[in-house]
Amino acid sequence: MRRPRRWLAVVLVVLVTGGLLGILLGPRLTDWGLRQLYPRPFSQVVSREAGEFGLPEELVYAVIRAESGFDQKACSRADAKGLMQLTEATFLWMAAEYPPENGGGDVFDVNDNVHCGCALLRRLLDHYGELQVALAAYNAGIGNVDGWLSDPEQSQDGRTLVNIPFPETAAYVEKVQKNRNVYRKLYGYETAK
């Protein structure tokens, strides 16, 4: 008869201790867990390239996380490559317009890929003026987005999108914006950028 009571007492002590630790350390454990899911690898490269192109670092991390999950050798079924998932044609276009510091031409090189990905993102933001539209163009292409902006079912003002007709692109834009918000809150990035 005593064994069940002793077992019950041990279970209660473990539960109470775990509950107290959860209350005391909960926010720290949550932040630690989120930092594992939302890491900041390649920080020197991201910081340098985000600064060069006037982009918020948390946006660059959000795009990289959505595009490649930080796998520098990632390849998509559309043949986009590297951390920021650039097609060869887009990579060469950006490298010609904004030559990487080392003159590199390797889409899988972290420095070259992030440089050209940030150049493209800056160009799209300057062209469209709206983050949602720029992200849609990053994913679906400029031609598609220009078509959507001229379609009254997709855009009422020719500048913003009320509807993104490609479900994959709509999900991508939402994912990047969610990622950016998590990075912003988790790492304390300023919201003014």
Coordinates of N, CA, C and O in Angstrom, one line a residue:
M1 N 0.8 -1.2 0.0 CA 0.0 0.0 0.0 C 0.9 1.3 0.0 O 0.5 2.3 -0.5
R2 N 2.0 1.2 0.6 CA 2.8 2.4 0.7 C 3.5 2.8 -0.6 O 3.7 3.9 -0.9
R3 N 3.8 1.8 -1.4 CA 4.4 2.0 -2.7 C 3.6 3.0 -3.6 O 4.1 3.9 -4.2
P4 N 2.3 2.7 -3.8 CA 1.5 3.7 -4.6 C 1.5 5.1 -4.1 O 1.6 6.0 -4.8
R5 N 1.5 5.2 -2.8 CA 1.5 6.6 -2.2 C 2.9 7.2 -2.4 O 3.0 8.4 -2.7
R6 N 4.0 6.5 -2.3 CA 5.3 7.0 -2.5 C 5.4 7.4 -4.0 O 6.0 8.4 -4.3
W7 N 5.0 6.6 -4.9 CA 5.0 6.9 -6.3 C 4.2 8.1 -6.6 O 4.7 9.0 -7.4
L8 N 3.1 8.3 -6.0 CA 2.2 9.4 -6.2 C 2.9 10.7 -5.7 O 2.9 11.7 -6.3
A9 N 3.6 10.6 -4.6 CA 4.3 11.7 -4.0 C 5.5 12.1 -4.9 O 5.7 13.3 -5.1
V10 N 6.2 11.2 -5.5 CA 7.3 11.5 -6.4 C 6.8 12.2 -7.6 O 7.3 13.2 -8.1
V11 N 5.7 11.7 -8.2 CA 5.0 12.3 -9.3 C 4.6 13.7 -9.0 O 4.9 14.7 -9.8
L12 N 4.0 14.0 -7.9 CA 3.6 15.3 -7.5 C 4.8 16.2 -7.3 O 4.7 17.4 -7.7
V13 N 5.8 15.8 -6.7 CA 7.0 16.6 -6.5 C 7.6 17.0 -7.9 O 8.0 18.1 -8.1
V14 N 7.7 16.0 -8.8 CA 8.2 16.3 -10.1 C 7.3 17.3 -10.9 O 7.8 18.2 -11.5
L15 N 6.0 17.1 -10.8 CA 5.1 18.0 -11.5 C 5.2 19.5 -10.9 O 5.2 20.4 -11.6
V16 N 5.2 19.6 -9.6 CA 5.3 20.9 -8.9 C 6.7 21.5 -9.3 O 6.7 22.7 -9.6
T17 N 7.7 20.8 -9.2 CA 9.1 21.3 -9.5 C 9.1 21.8 -11.0 O 9.6 22.9 -11.3
G18 N 8.6 20.9 -11.9 CA 8.6 21.3 -13.3 C 7.7 22.5 -13.5 O 8.1 23.4 -14.3
G19 N 6.6 22.6 -12.9 CA 5.7 23.7 -13.0 C 6.4 25.0 -12.5 O 6.3 26.1 -13.2
L20 N 7.1 25.0 -11.4 CA 7.8 26.1 -10.9 C 8.9 26.5 -11.8 O 9.1 27.7 -12.1
L21 N 9.7 25.6 -12.3 CA 10.7 25.9 -13.2 C 10.2 26.5 -14.5 O 10.7 27.4 -15.1
G22 N 9.1 26.0 -15.0 CA 8.4 26.5 -16.2 C 8.0 27.9 -16.0 O 8.2 28.8 -16.9
I23 N 7.5 28.2 -14.8 CA 7.0 29.6 -14.5 C 8.2 30.5 -14.4 O 8.2 31.6 -14.9
L24 N 9.3 30.1 -13.7 CA 10.5 30.9 -13.5 C 11.3 31.1 -14.8 O 11.8 32.1 -15.1
L25 N 11.4 30.0 -15.6 CA 12.3 30.0 -16.7 C 11.6 30.0 -18.0 O 12.2 30.1 -19.1
G26 N 10.3 30.0 -18.0 CA 9.5 29.9 -19.2 C 9.8 30.8 -20.3 O 10.1 30.4 -21.4
P27 N 9.9 32.1 -20.1 CA 10.2 33.0 -21.2 C 11.6 32.8 -21.7 O 11.8 32.9 -22.9
R28 N 12.6 32.4 -20.9 CA 13.9 32.2 -21.3 C 14.0 30.9 -22.2 O 14.6 30.9 -23.2
L29 N 13.2 29.9 -21.7 CA 13.2 28.6 -22.5 C 12.5 28.8 -23.8 O 12.9 28.3 -24.8
T30 N 11.4 29.6 -23.8 CA 10.7 29.9 -25.0 C 11.6 30.7 -26.0 O 11.7 30.3 -27.2
D31 N 12.3 31.7 -25.5 CA 13.2 32.5 -26.4 C 14.3 31.5 -26.9 O 14.7 31.6 -28.1
W32 N 14.9 30.7 -26.1 CA 15.9 29.8 -26.5 C 15.4 28.9 -27.6 O 16.0 28.7 -28.6
G33 N 14.2 28.3 -27.4 CA 13.6 27.5 -28.4 C 13.3 28.2 -29.7 O 13.6 27.7 -30.8
L34 N 12.8 29.4 -29.6 CA 12.6 30.2 -30.9 C 13.9 30.5 -31.6 O 13.9 30.6 -32.8
R35 N 14.9 30.8 -30.8 CA 16.2 31.1 -31.4 C 16.8 29.9 -32.2 O 17.5 30.1 -33.2
Q36 N 16.4 28.7 -31.8 CA 16.8 27.5 -32.5 C 16.0 27.4 -33.8 O 16.6 27.0 -34.8
L37 N 14.8 27.8 -33.8 CA 14.0 27.8 -35.0 C 14.2 29.0 -35.9 O 14.0 28.9 -37.1
Y38 N 14.6 30.1 -35.4 CA 14.8 31.3 -36.1 C 16.3 31.8 -35.8 O 16.5 32.8 -35.2
P39 N 17.2 31.1 -36.4 CA 18.6 31.4 -36.1 C 19.1 32.6 -37.0 O 18.4 33.0 -37.9
R40 N 20.3 33.0 -36.7 CA 20.9 34.1 -37.5 C 22.3 33.7 -38.0 O 23.3 34.3 -37.6
P41 N 22.4 32.6 -38.8 CA 23.7 32.2 -39.3 C 24.2 33.2 -40.3 O 23.4 34.0 -40.8
F42 N 25.4 33.1 -40.7 CA 26.0 34.0 -41.7 C 25.8 35.5 -41.3 O 25.6 36.3 -42.2
S43 N 25.9 35.8 -40.0 CA 25.5 37.1 -39.5 C 26.4 38.2 -40.1 O 25.9 39.3 -40.4
Q44 N 27.7 37.9 -40.3 CA 28.6 39.0 -40.9 C 28.1 39.3 -42.3 O 28.1 40.5 -42.7
V45 N 27.8 38.3 -43.1 CA 27.4 38.5 -44.5 C 26.1 39.2 -44.5 O 25.9 40.2 -45.3
V46 N 25.1 38.7 -43.8 CA 23.8 39.3 -43.8 C 23.9 40.8 -43.3 O 23.3 41.7 -44.0
S47 N 24.6 41.1 -42.3 CA 24.7 42.4 -41.8 C 25.4 43.3 -42.8 O 24.9 44.5 -43.1
R48 N 26.4 42.9 -43.4 CA 27.1 43.7 -44.4 C 26.2 44.0 -45.6 O 26.1 45.1 -46.1
E49 N 25.6 42.9 -46.2 CA 24.8 43.1 -47.4 C 23.5 43.9 -47.1 O 23.1 44.7 -47.9
A50 N 22.9 43.6 -46.0 CA 21.7 44.4 -45.6 C 22.0 45.8 -45.5 O 21.3 46.7 -46.0
G51 N 23.2 46.1 -44.8 CA 23.6 47.5 -44.7 C 23.9 48.2 -46.0 O 23.5 49.3 -46.3
E52 N 24.6 47.4 -46.9 CA 24.9 48.0 -48.2 C 23.7 48.4 -49.0 O 23.7 49.4 -49.7
F53 N 22.6 47.6 -48.9 CA 21.4 47.8 -49.7 C 20.3 48.5 -48.9 O 19.2 48.6 -49.4
G54 N 20.6 48.9 -47.7 CA 19.6 49.6 -46.9 C 18.4 48.8 -46.6 O 17.3 49.3 -46.6
L55 N 18.6 47.5 -46.3 CA 17.6 46.6 -45.9 C 17.6 46.2 -44.4 O 18.7 46.1 -43.9
P56 N 16.5 46.0 -43.8 CA 16.5 45.6 -42.4 C 17.0 44.1 -42.4 O 16.6 43.3 -43.2
E57 N 17.9 43.9 -41.4 CA 18.5 42.5 -41.3 C 17.4 41.5 -41.1 O 17.5 40.4 -41.6
E58 N 16.4 41.8 -40.3 CA 15.4 40.8 -40.0 C 14.6 40.4 -41.3 O 14.1 39.3 -41.4
L59 N 14.5 41.3 -42.2 CA 13.8 41.0 -43.5 C 14.7 40.0 -44.3 O 14.2 39.1 -44.9
V60 N 16.0 40.3 -44.3 CA 16.9 39.4 -45.1 C 16.9 38.0 -44.4 O 16.7 37.0 -45.2
Y61 N 16.9 37.9 -43.1 CA 16.8 36.6 -42.4 C 15.5 35.9 -42.7 O 15.4 34.7 -43.0
A62 N 14.4 36.7 -42.8 CA 13.1 36.2 -43.0 C 13.0 35.6 -44.4 O 12.4 34.5 -44.6
V63 N 13.6 36.2 -45.4 CA 13.6 35.7 -46.8 C 14.4 34.5 -46.8 O 14.0 33.5 -47.4
I64 N 15.6 34.5 -46.3 CA 16.5 33.3 -46.3 C 15.8 32.1 -45.7 O 15.8 31.0 -46.2
R65 N 15.2 32.4 -44.5 CA 14.5 31.3 -43.8 C 13.4 30.7 -44.7 O 13.3 29.5 -44.8
A66 N 12.6 31.5 -45.3 CA 11.5 31.1 -46.1 C 12.0 30.4 -47.4 O 11.5 29.4 -47.9
E67 N 13.1 30.9 -48.0 CA 13.6 30.4 -49.3 C 14.4 29.1 -49.1 O 14.1 28.2 -49.9
S68 N 15.3 29.0 -48.2 CA 16.2 27.9 -48.2 C 16.4 27.2 -46.9 O 17.0 26.2 -46.8
G69 N 15.8 27.8 -45.8 CA 16.0 27.3 -44.5 C 17.4 27.3 -44.1 O 17.9 26.5 -43.3
F70 N 18.2 28.3 -44.6 CA 19.6 28.5 -44.4 C 20.5 27.4 -44.9 O 21.6 27.2 -44.5
D71 N 20.0 26.6 -45.9 CA 20.8 25.6 -46.6 C 21.5 26.3 -47.8 O 20.8 26.6 -48.8
Q72 N 22.8 26.6 -47.7 CA 23.5 27.3 -48.8 C 23.6 26.5 -50.1 O 23.9 27.1 -51.1
K73 N 23.3 25.2 -50.1 CA 23.3 24.4 -51.3 C 21.9 24.0 -51.8 O 21.8 23.2 -52.6
A74 N 20.9 24.7 -51.3 CA 19.5 24.4 -51.6 C 19.3 24.7 -53.1 O 19.8 25.6 -53.7
C75 N 18.5 23.8 -53.7 CA 18.0 23.9 -55.1 C 16.5 23.7 -55.2 O 16.1 22.7 -54.6
S76 N 15.8 24.5 -55.8 CA 14.4 24.3 -55.9 C 14.0 23.6 -57.2 O 14.8 23.5 -58.1
R77 N 12.8 23.2 -57.3 CA 12.3 22.6 -58.6 C 12.3 23.6 -59.7 O 12.3 23.2 -60.9
A78 N 12.3 24.9 -59.4 CA 12.4 25.9 -60.4 C 13.8 26.3 -60.8 O 14.1 27.2 -61.5
D79 N 14.8 25.5 -60.2 CA 16.2 25.7 -60.4 C 16.7 26.9 -59.8 O 17.7 27.5 -60.2
A80 N 16.1 27.4 -58.7 CA 16.6 28.5 -57.9 C 17.6 27.9 -56.9 O 17.4 26.8 -56.5
K81 N 18.7 28.7 -56.6 CA 19.8 28.1 -55.9 C 20.3 29.0 -54.8 O 20.2 30.2 -54.8
G82 N 20.9 28.3 -53.8 CA 21.5 29.0 -52.7 C 20.6 29.5 -51.6 O 19.4 29.2 -51.6
L83 N 21.2 30.3 -50.7 CA 20.5 30.8 -49.5 C 19.2 31.6 -49.9 O 18.2 31.4 -49.3
M84 N 19.4 32.5 -50.9 CA 18.3 33.3 -51.2 C 17.5 32.9 -52.5 O 16.7 33.6 -53.0
Q85 N 17.8 31.7 -52.9 CA 17.1 31.0 -54.0 C 17.0 31.9 -55.2 O 15.9 32.3 -55.6
L86 N 18.1 32.1 -55.9 CA 18.1 32.9 -57.1 C 18.3 31.9 -58.3 O 19.1 31.0 -58.3
T87 N 17.5 32.2 -59.4 CA 17.8 31.4 -60.6 C 19.1 31.9 -61.2 O 19.5 33.0 -60.9
E88 N 19.7 31.1 -62.1 CA 20.9 31.5 -62.7 C 20.8 32.9 -63.4 O 21.6 33.8 -63.3
A89 N 19.7 33.0 -64.1 CA 19.5 34.3 -64.9 C 19.4 35.5 -64.0 O 20.0 36.5 -64.2
T90 N 18.6 35.4 -62.9 CA 18.5 36.5 -61.9 C 19.8 36.8 -61.2 O 20.2 37.9 -61.1
F91 N 20.5 35.7 -60.9 CA 21.8 35.9 -60.2 C 22.7 36.6 -61.1 O 23.4 37.6 -60.7
L92 N 22.8 36.2 -62.4 CA 23.7 36.9 -63.3 C 23.3 38.3 -63.6 O 24.2 39.2 -63.7
W93 N 22.0 38.6 -63.7 CA 21.5 39.9 -63.8 C 21.9 40.8 -62.7 O 22.5 41.9 -62.9
M94 N 21.7 40.4 -61.4 CA 22.1 41.2 -60.3 C 23.6 41.3 -60.2 O 24.1 42.4 -59.8
A95 N 24.3 40.3 -60.5 CA 25.8 40.3 -60.4 C 26.4 41.3 -61.4 O 27.4 42.0 -61.2
A96 N 25.7 41.4 -62.6 CA 26.1 42.4 -63.6 C 25.8 43.8 -63.2 O 26.6 44.8 -63.4
E97 N 24.6 44.0 -62.6 CA 24.2 45.4 -62.1 C 24.9 45.8 -60.8 O 25.2 47.0 -60.7
Y98 N 25.1 44.9 -59.9 CA 25.7 45.2 -58.6 C 26.8 44.1 -58.4 O 26.6 43.2 -57.6
P99 N 27.9 44.3 -59.0 CA 29.0 43.2 -58.9 C 29.4 43.0 -57.4 O 29.6 43.9 -56.6
P100 N 29.4 41.7 -57.1 CA 29.8 41.3 -55.7 C 31.3 41.8 -55.5 O 32.1 41.9 -56.4
E101 N 31.6 42.0 -54.2 CA 32.9 42.6 -53.8 C 34.1 41.7 -54.4 O 35.1 42.3 -54.8
N102 N 33.9 40.4 -54.3 CA 35.0 39.6 -54.8 C 34.9 39.2 -56.2 O 35.7 38.4 -56.8
G103 N 34.0 39.9 -57.0 CA 33.8 39.7 -58.4 C 33.3 38.3 -58.7 O 33.3 37.8 -59.8
G104 N 32.8 37.6 -57.6 CA 32.4 36.3 -57.8 C 31.2 36.0 -58.7 O 30.4 36.9 -58.9
G105 N 31.1 34.9 -59.1 CA 30.0 34.5 -60.0 C 29.5 33.1 -59.6 O 29.0 32.4 -60.4
D106 N 29.5 32.8 -58.3 CA 29.1 31.5 -57.8 C 27.8 31.6 -57.1 O 27.8 32.2 -55.9
V107 N 26.7 31.2 -57.6 CA 25.4 31.3 -57.0 C 25.3 30.6 -55.7 O 24.5 31.0 -54.8
F108 N 26.2 29.6 -55.4 CA 26.2 28.9 -54.2 C 27.1 29.5 -53.1 O 27.0 29.2 -52.0
D109 N 27.9 30.4 -53.5 CA 28.8 31.1 -52.6 C 27.9 32.0 -51.7 O 27.1 32.8 -52.2
V110 N 28.0 31.9 -50.4 CA 27.2 32.6 -49.5 C 27.3 34.1 -49.7 O 26.3 34.8 -49.8
N111 N 28.5 34.6 -49.8 CA 28.7 36.1 -50.0 C 28.0 36.6 -51.3 O 27.3 37.6 -51.3
D112 N 28.3 35.8 -52.4 CA 27.7 36.2 -53.7 C 26.2 36.1 -53.7 O 25.5 37.0 -54.2
N113 N 25.7 35.0 -53.2 CA 24.2 34.8 -53.2 C 23.5 35.8 -52.4 O 22.5 36.4 -52.8
V114 N 24.0 36.1 -51.2 CA 23.3 37.1 -50.3 C 23.4 38.5 -50.9 O 22.5 39.3 -50.9
H115 N 24.6 38.8 -51.5 CA 24.8 40.1 -52.1 C 23.7 40.3 -53.2 O 23.0 41.3 -53.3
C116 N 23.6 39.3 -54.1 CA 22.7 39.4 -55.3 C 21.3 39.3 -54.8 O 20.4 40.0 -55.4
G117 N 21.0 38.5 -53.8 CA 19.6 38.4 -53.3 C 19.2 39.7 -52.6 O 18.0 40.2 -52.8
C118 N 20.1 40.4 -51.9 CA 19.8 41.7 -51.3 C 19.6 42.7 -52.4 O 18.8 43.6 -52.3
A119 N 20.5 42.7 -53.4 CA 20.3 43.6 -54.5 C 19.0 43.5 -55.2 O 18.3 44.5 -55.5
L120 N 18.5 42.3 -55.4 CA 17.2 42.1 -56.0 C 16.1 42.6 -55.1 O 15.2 43.3 -55.6
L121 N 16.2 42.2 -53.8 CA 15.2 42.7 -52.9 C 15.1 44.2 -52.8 O 14.0 44.8 -52.9
R122 N 16.2 44.9 -52.8 CA 16.3 46.3 -52.8 C 15.6 46.9 -54.1 O 14.9 47.8 -54.1
R123 N 16.0 46.3 -55.2 CA 15.5 46.8 -56.5 C 14.0 46.6 -56.5 O 13.2 47.5 -57.0
L124 N 13.4 45.5 -56.0 CA 12.0 45.3 -56.0 C 11.3 46.2 -55.1 O 10.2 46.7 -55.4
L125 N 11.9 46.5 -53.9 CA 11.3 47.4 -53.0 C 11.3 48.8 -53.6 O 10.3 49.5 -53.4
D126 N 12.3 49.2 -54.2 CA 12.4 50.5 -54.9 C 11.3 50.6 -56.0 O 10.7 51.7 -56.2
H127 N 11.2 49.6 -56.8 CA 10.3 49.6 -57.9 C 8.8 49.6 -57.5 O 8.1 50.4 -58.1
Y128 N 8.5 48.8 -56.5 CA 7.1 48.6 -56.2 C 6.7 49.5 -55.0 O 5.5 49.9 -54.9
G129 N 7.6 49.8 -54.1 CA 7.3 50.7 -52.9 C 6.5 50.0 -51.8 O 6.2 50.7 -50.8
E130 N 6.1 48.8 -52.0 CA 5.3 48.1 -51.0 C 5.9 46.7 -50.8 O 6.2 46.0 -51.7
L131 N 6.2 46.4 -49.5 CA 6.9 45.2 -49.1 C 6.1 43.9 -49.7 O 6.7 43.0 -50.2
Q132 N 4.8 43.9 -49.5 CA 4.0 42.7 -49.9 C 4.2 42.5 -51.4 O 4.4 41.4 -51.9
V133 N 4.1 43.6 -52.2 CA 4.3 43.5 -53.6 C 5.7 43.0 -54.0 O 5.9 42.2 -54.9
A134 N 6.7 43.6 -53.4 CA 8.1 43.3 -53.6 C 8.3 41.8 -53.3 O 9.0 41.1 -54.1
L135 N 7.8 41.3 -52.2 CA 7.9 39.9 -51.9 C 7.2 39.0 -52.9 O 7.7 37.9 -53.2
A136 N 6.1 39.4 -53.3 CA 5.4 38.6 -54.3 C 6.2 38.5 -55.6 O 6.3 37.5 -56.2
A137 N 6.8 39.6 -56.0 CA 7.7 39.7 -57.2 C 8.9 38.8 -57.0 O 9.4 38.2 -57.9
Y138 N 9.5 38.8 -55.8 CA 10.7 38.0 -55.5 C 10.3 36.5 -55.7 O 11.1 35.8 -56.2
N139 N 9.1 36.1 -55.3 CA 8.7 34.7 -55.5 C 8.1 34.4 -56.8 O 8.5 33.4 -57.4
A140 N 7.3 35.2 -57.4 CA 6.6 34.9 -58.6 C 7.1 35.5 -59.9 O 6.7 35.2 -61.0
G141 N 8.0 36.5 -59.7 CA 8.5 37.2 -60.8 C 7.9 38.6 -61.1 O 6.7 38.8 -60.8
I142 N 8.7 39.4 -61.7 CA 8.2 40.8 -62.0 C 7.1 40.8 -63.0 O 6.1 41.5 -62.8
G143 N 7.2 40.0 -64.0 CA 6.1 39.9 -65.1 C 4.8 39.5 -64.5 O 3.7 40.2 -64.8
N144 N 4.7 38.5 -63.6 CA 3.5 38.1 -63.0 C 2.9 39.3 -62.2 O 1.7 39.6 -62.3
V145 N 3.7 39.9 -61.3 CA 3.3 40.9 -60.4 C 2.8 42.1 -61.2 O 1.7 42.7 -60.9
D146 N 3.5 42.5 -62.3 CA 3.1 43.6 -63.1 C 1.7 43.4 -63.7 O 0.8 44.2 -63.8
G147 N 1.5 42.1 -64.1 CA 0.2 41.7 -64.6 C -0.9 41.8 -63.6 O -2.0 42.3 -63.8
W148 N -0.6 41.4 -62.4 CA -1.6 41.4 -61.3 C -1.9 42.9 -60.9 O -3.1 43.2 -60.7
L149 N -0.9 43.7 -60.9 CA -1.2 45.1 -60.6 C -2.1 45.8 -61.6 O -2.8 46.8 -61.3
S150 N -2.1 45.4 -62.8 CA -2.9 46.0 -63.9 C -4.3 45.3 -64.0 O -5.1 45.7 -64.8
D151 N -4.5 44.3 -63.2 CA -5.8 43.6 -63.2 C -6.7 44.0 -62.0 O -6.3 43.9 -60.8
P152 N -7.8 44.6 -62.3 CA -8.7 45.2 -61.2 C -9.1 44.1 -60.2 O -9.5 44.5 -59.1
E153 N -9.1 42.8 -60.6 CA -9.5 41.8 -59.6 C -8.4 41.6 -58.6 O -8.6 41.1 -57.5
Q154 N -7.1 41.9 -58.9 CA -6.0 41.7 -58.1 C -5.5 43.0 -57.4 O -5.0 42.9 -56.3
S155 N -5.7 44.1 -58.0 CA -5.3 45.4 -57.5 C -6.3 46.5 -57.8 O -6.6 46.6 -59.0
Q156 N -6.7 47.2 -56.8 CA -7.6 48.3 -57.1 C -6.9 49.6 -57.4 O -7.6 50.5 -57.9
D157 N -5.7 49.7 -57.0 CA -5.0 51.0 -57.2 C -3.7 50.9 -58.1 O -3.0 51.9 -58.3
G158 N -3.4 49.7 -58.6 CA -2.2 49.6 -59.4 C -0.9 49.6 -58.6 O 0.2 49.5 -59.2
R159 N -1.0 49.7 -57.3 CA 0.2 49.7 -56.5 C 0.3 48.6 -55.4 O 1.4 48.2 -55.0
T160 N -0.9 48.2 -55.0 CA -1.0 47.2 -53.9 C -1.8 46.0 -54.4 O -2.6 46.2 -55.4
L161 N -1.6 44.9 -53.8 CA -2.4 43.7 -54.2 C -3.5 43.4 -53.2 O -3.1 43.3 -52.0
V162 N -4.7 43.3 -53.6 CA -5.8 42.8 -52.7 C -5.9 41.3 -52.8 O -6.5 40.7 -51.9
N163 N -5.3 40.7 -53.8 CA -5.4 39.3 -54.0 C -4.1 38.8 -54.7 O -3.7 39.5 -55.7
I164 N -3.5 37.8 -54.3 CA -2.4 37.2 -55.0 C -2.9 35.9 -55.5 O -3.2 34.9 -54.8
P165 N -3.0 35.8 -56.9 CA -3.7 34.6 -57.5 C -2.9 33.3 -57.4 O -3.5 32.2 -57.5
F166 N -1.6 33.3 -57.1 CA -0.8 32.1 -57.0 C -0.8 31.7 -55.5 O -0.2 32.4 -54.7
P167 N -1.5 30.6 -55.1 CA -1.5 30.2 -53.7 C -0.1 30.1 -53.1 O 0.1 30.5 -51.9
E168 N 0.8 29.6 -53.8 CA 2.2 29.4 -53.3 C 2.8 30.8 -53.0 O 3.5 30.9 -52.0
T169 N 2.6 31.7 -53.9 CA 3.1 33.1 -53.7 C 2.5 33.8 -52.5 O 3.1 34.4 -51.7
A170 N 1.1 33.6 -52.4 CA 0.4 34.2 -51.2 C 0.9 33.6 -49.9 O 1.2 34.3 -49.0
A171 N 1.1 32.3 -49.9 CA 1.7 31.6 -48.7 C 3.1 32.1 -48.4 O 3.5 32.3 -47.3
Y172 N 3.9 32.3 -49.5 CA 5.3 32.8 -49.3 C 5.3 34.2 -48.7 O 6.1 34.4 -47.7
V173 N 4.5 35.1 -49.2 CA 4.5 36.4 -48.7 C 4.1 36.4 -47.2 O 4.7 37.1 -46.4
E174 N 3.1 35.6 -46.9 CA 2.6 35.5 -45.5 C 3.7 34.9 -44.6 O 4.0 35.4 -43.5
K175 N 4.4 33.9 -45.1 CA 5.5 33.3 -44.3 C 6.7 34.2 -44.1 O 7.2 34.3 -42.9
V176 N 7.1 35.0 -45.1 CA 8.2 35.9 -44.9 C 7.8 37.0 -43.9 O 8.6 37.4 -43.0
Q177 N 6.6 37.5 -44.0 CA 6.1 38.6 -43.1 C 6.0 38.0 -41.6 O 6.4 38.7 -40.7
K178 N 5.6 36.8 -41.5 CA 5.6 36.1 -40.1 C 7.0 36.0 -39.6 O 7.3 36.3 -38.5
N179 N 7.9 35.4 -40.5 CA 9.3 35.3 -40.1 C 9.9 36.6 -39.6 O 10.6 36.7 -38.6
R180 N 9.6 37.6 -40.4 CA 10.2 39.0 -40.1 C 9.7 39.4 -38.7 O 10.5 40.0 -37.9
N181 N 8.4 39.3 -38.4 CA 7.9 39.7 -37.1 C 8.5 38.9 -36.0 O 8.8 39.5 -35.0
V182 N 8.7 37.6 -36.2 CA 9.4 36.8 -35.2 C 10.8 37.3 -35.0 O 11.2 37.5 -33.8
Y183 N 11.6 37.5 -36.0 CA 12.9 38.0 -35.9 C 13.0 39.3 -35.2 O 13.8 39.6 -34.4
R184 N 12.0 40.2 -35.6 CA 12.0 41.5 -35.0 C 11.8 41.4 -33.5 O 12.5 42.1 -32.7
K185 N 10.8 40.6 -33.1 CA 10.5 40.5 -31.6 C 11.6 39.8 -30.9 O 12.0 40.2 -29.8
L186 N 12.1 38.7 -31.5 CA 13.1 37.8 -30.8 C 14.4 38.5 -30.6 O 15.0 38.4 -29.5
Y187 N 14.8 39.3 -31.6 CA 16.2 39.8 -31.5 C 16.1 41.4 -31.3 O 17.2 42.0 -31.3
G188 N 15.0 41.9 -31.1 CA 14.9 43.4 -30.8 C 15.2 44.3 -31.9 O 15.7 45.4 -31.7
Y189 N 15.0 43.9 -33.2 CA 15.2 44.8 -34.3 C 14.3 46.0 -34.2 O 13.1 45.8 -33.8
E190 N 14.7 47.1 -34.6 CA 13.8 48.3 -34.6 C 12.7 48.1 -35.6 O 13.0 47.6 -36.7
T191 N 11.6 48.6 -35.3 CA 10.4 48.5 -36.2 C 10.3 49.6 -37.2 O 9.5 49.6 -38.1
A192 N 11.2 50.6 -37.1 CA 11.1 51.8 -38.0 C 11.6 51.5 -39.3 O 11.3 52.3 -40.3
K193 N 12.5 50.5 -39.5 CA 13.1 50.2 -40.8 C 12.1 49.7 -41.8 O 11.3 49.0 -41.6

